[in-house]
Structures are given as structure tokens and as C-alpha cells.
Short mmCIF file of C-alpha atoms and ligand atoms in Angstrom, two decimals:
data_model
loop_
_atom_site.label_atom_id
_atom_site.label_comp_id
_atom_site.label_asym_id
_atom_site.label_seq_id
_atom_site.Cartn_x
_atom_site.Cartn_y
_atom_site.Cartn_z
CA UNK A 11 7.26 14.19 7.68
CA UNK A 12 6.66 17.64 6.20
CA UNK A 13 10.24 19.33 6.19
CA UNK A 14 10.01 22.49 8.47
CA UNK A 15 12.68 24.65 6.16
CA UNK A 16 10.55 24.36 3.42
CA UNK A 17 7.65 25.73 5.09
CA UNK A 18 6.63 29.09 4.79
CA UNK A 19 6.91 31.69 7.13
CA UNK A 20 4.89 31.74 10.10
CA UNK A 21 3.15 35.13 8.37
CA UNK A 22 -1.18 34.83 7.98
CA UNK A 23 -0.89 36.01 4.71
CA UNK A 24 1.18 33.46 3.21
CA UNK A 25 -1.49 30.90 5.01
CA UNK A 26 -4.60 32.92 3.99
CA UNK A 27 -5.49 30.24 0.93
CA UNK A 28 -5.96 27.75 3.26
CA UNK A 29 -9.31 29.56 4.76
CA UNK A 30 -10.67 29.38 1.30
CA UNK A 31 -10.10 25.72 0.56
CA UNK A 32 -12.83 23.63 -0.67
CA UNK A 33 -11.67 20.66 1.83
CA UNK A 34 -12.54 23.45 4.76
CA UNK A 35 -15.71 21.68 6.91
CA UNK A 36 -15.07 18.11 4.91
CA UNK A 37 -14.16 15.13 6.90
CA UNK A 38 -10.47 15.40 6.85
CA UNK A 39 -10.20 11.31 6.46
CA UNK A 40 -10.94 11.80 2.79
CA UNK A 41 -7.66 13.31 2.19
CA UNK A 42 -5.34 11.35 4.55
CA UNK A 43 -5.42 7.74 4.03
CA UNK A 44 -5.60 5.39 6.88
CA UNK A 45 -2.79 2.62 7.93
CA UNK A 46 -2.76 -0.81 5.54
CA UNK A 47 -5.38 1.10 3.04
CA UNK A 48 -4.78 -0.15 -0.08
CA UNK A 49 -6.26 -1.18 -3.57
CA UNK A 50 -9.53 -0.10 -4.97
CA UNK A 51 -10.30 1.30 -1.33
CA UNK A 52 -7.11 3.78 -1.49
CA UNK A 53 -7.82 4.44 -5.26
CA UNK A 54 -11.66 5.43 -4.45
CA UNK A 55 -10.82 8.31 -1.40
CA UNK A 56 -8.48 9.60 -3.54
CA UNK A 57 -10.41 9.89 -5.98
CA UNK A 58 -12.89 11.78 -3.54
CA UNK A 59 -10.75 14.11 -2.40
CA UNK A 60 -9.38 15.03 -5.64
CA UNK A 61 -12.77 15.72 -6.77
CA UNK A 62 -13.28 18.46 -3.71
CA UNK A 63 -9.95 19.86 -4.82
CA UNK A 64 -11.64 20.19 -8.64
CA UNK A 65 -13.56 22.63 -7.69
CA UNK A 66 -11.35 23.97 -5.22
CA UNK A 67 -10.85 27.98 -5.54
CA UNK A 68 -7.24 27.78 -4.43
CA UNK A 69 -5.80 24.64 -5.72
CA UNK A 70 -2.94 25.90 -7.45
CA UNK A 71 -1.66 27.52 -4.23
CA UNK A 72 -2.60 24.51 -2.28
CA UNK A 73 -0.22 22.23 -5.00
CA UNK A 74 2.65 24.75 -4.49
CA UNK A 75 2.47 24.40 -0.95
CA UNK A 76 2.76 20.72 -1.01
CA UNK A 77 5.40 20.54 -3.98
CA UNK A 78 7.70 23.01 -1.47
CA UNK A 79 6.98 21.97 1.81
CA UNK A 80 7.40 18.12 -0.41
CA UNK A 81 4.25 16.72 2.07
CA UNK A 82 4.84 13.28 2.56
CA UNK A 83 0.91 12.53 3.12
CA UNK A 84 -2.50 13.07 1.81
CA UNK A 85 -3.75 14.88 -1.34
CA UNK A 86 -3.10 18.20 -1.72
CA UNK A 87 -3.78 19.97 -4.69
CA UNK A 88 -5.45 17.72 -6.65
CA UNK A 89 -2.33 15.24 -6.48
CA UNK A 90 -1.94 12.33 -4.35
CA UNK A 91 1.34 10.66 -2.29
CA UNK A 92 2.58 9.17 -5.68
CA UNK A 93 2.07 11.87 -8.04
CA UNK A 94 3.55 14.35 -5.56
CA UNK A 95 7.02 11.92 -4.85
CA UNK A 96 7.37 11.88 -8.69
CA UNK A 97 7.20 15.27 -9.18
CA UNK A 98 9.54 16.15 -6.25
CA UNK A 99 11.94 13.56 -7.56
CA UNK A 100 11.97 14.50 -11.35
CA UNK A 101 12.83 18.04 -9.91
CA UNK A 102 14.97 16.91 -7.73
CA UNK A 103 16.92 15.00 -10.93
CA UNK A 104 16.60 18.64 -13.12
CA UNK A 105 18.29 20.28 -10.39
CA UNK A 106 21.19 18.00 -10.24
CA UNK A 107 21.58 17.73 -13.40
CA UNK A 108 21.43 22.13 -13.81
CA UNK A 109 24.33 21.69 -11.23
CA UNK A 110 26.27 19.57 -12.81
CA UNK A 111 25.99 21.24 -16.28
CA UNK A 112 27.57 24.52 -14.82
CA UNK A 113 30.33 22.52 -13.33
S1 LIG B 228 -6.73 21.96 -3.37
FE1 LIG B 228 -7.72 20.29 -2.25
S2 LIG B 228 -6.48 19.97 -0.40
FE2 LIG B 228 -5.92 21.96 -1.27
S3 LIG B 228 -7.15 23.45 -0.19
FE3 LIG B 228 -8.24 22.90 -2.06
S4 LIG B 228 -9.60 21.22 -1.52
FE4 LIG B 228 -8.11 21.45 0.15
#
């Protein structure tokens, strides 16, 4: 689950890239897989979506969003479930180890 903290504020402007998302009017299925999808068939929507988010106009906001709010689901800017979790974690790991470098 998406942790509310990490959201942004409830402010349109810090929402506005969304209206200008590639993804807006696709079939919202491409980016969310479904329960017990796995394999070749998980592999090939993600691959679909991440190809909408290509040629996306905002995809760099879109990835900061999900990085922040650390989305637990979907692709989001171009990076899938996995990609995102590794990122989050490596961070996570820089972080800690900042904090334990200044004592
Ligand atoms: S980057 Fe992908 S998920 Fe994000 S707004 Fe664009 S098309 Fe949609």
C-alpha cells in the first residue's frame, strides 16, 4: 500500500503531471498486473506499459512520484514492481549507511 506521508500535498499543482500522462485514456490493466500473473504473461504487459511511458511527456515526474510515495504496484515511470523495490531499498541502504557515517 502506497504510504500516505510520502504523498504529496493535496495541492492541483503538485498533481498537474498526471493530466498529461501518456497512460491518460489507456486501459489501466496494462499497468497494474492482475492476481497469480506471472511469467512471459507478466513480462509482456510490462513491457506494454513501459512502452506508453517511452513516450510519455512526464515520465520523470511520474518516476519521482512513485520512488517517494515508494508505490507498491504497477509501473510507473517506466519502472516496474521490481525495479522500483530495488531502487527504494538501495536508497534505503545509502541512507543508513550516511547515518551511521556521521555517528
Ligand atoms: S510515465 Fe507511464 S505511468 Fe507515468 S504518467 Fe507517463 S505513461 Fe503514465
Amino acid at each position: 500500500m502506497t504510504t500516505r506521508k510520502r504523498l504529496p500535498r493535496p495541492v492541483a499543482a503538485d498533481w498537474a503531471w498526471q493530466l498529461r500522462g501518456a497512460c491518460r485514456g489507456t486501459e489501466e490493466a496494462i499497468f497494474f498486473h492482475p492476481d497469480l500473473e506471472r511469467g512471459p504473461a507478466r513480462q509482456h504487459r510490462d513491457d506494454q506499459a513501459k512502452a506508453i511511458c517511452a513516450r510519455c511527456p512526464v515520465i520523470v515526474e511520474c518516476r519521482r512520484h512513485a520512488l517517494a510515495a515508494e508505490e507498491p504496484y504497477g509501473v510507473w515511470g517506466g519502472q516496474d514492481e521490481h525495479e522500483r523495490r530495488t531502487l527504494i531499498t538501495r536508497r534505503r541502504r545509502a541512507r543508513r549507511c550516511e547515518r551511521s557515517l556521521r555517528g
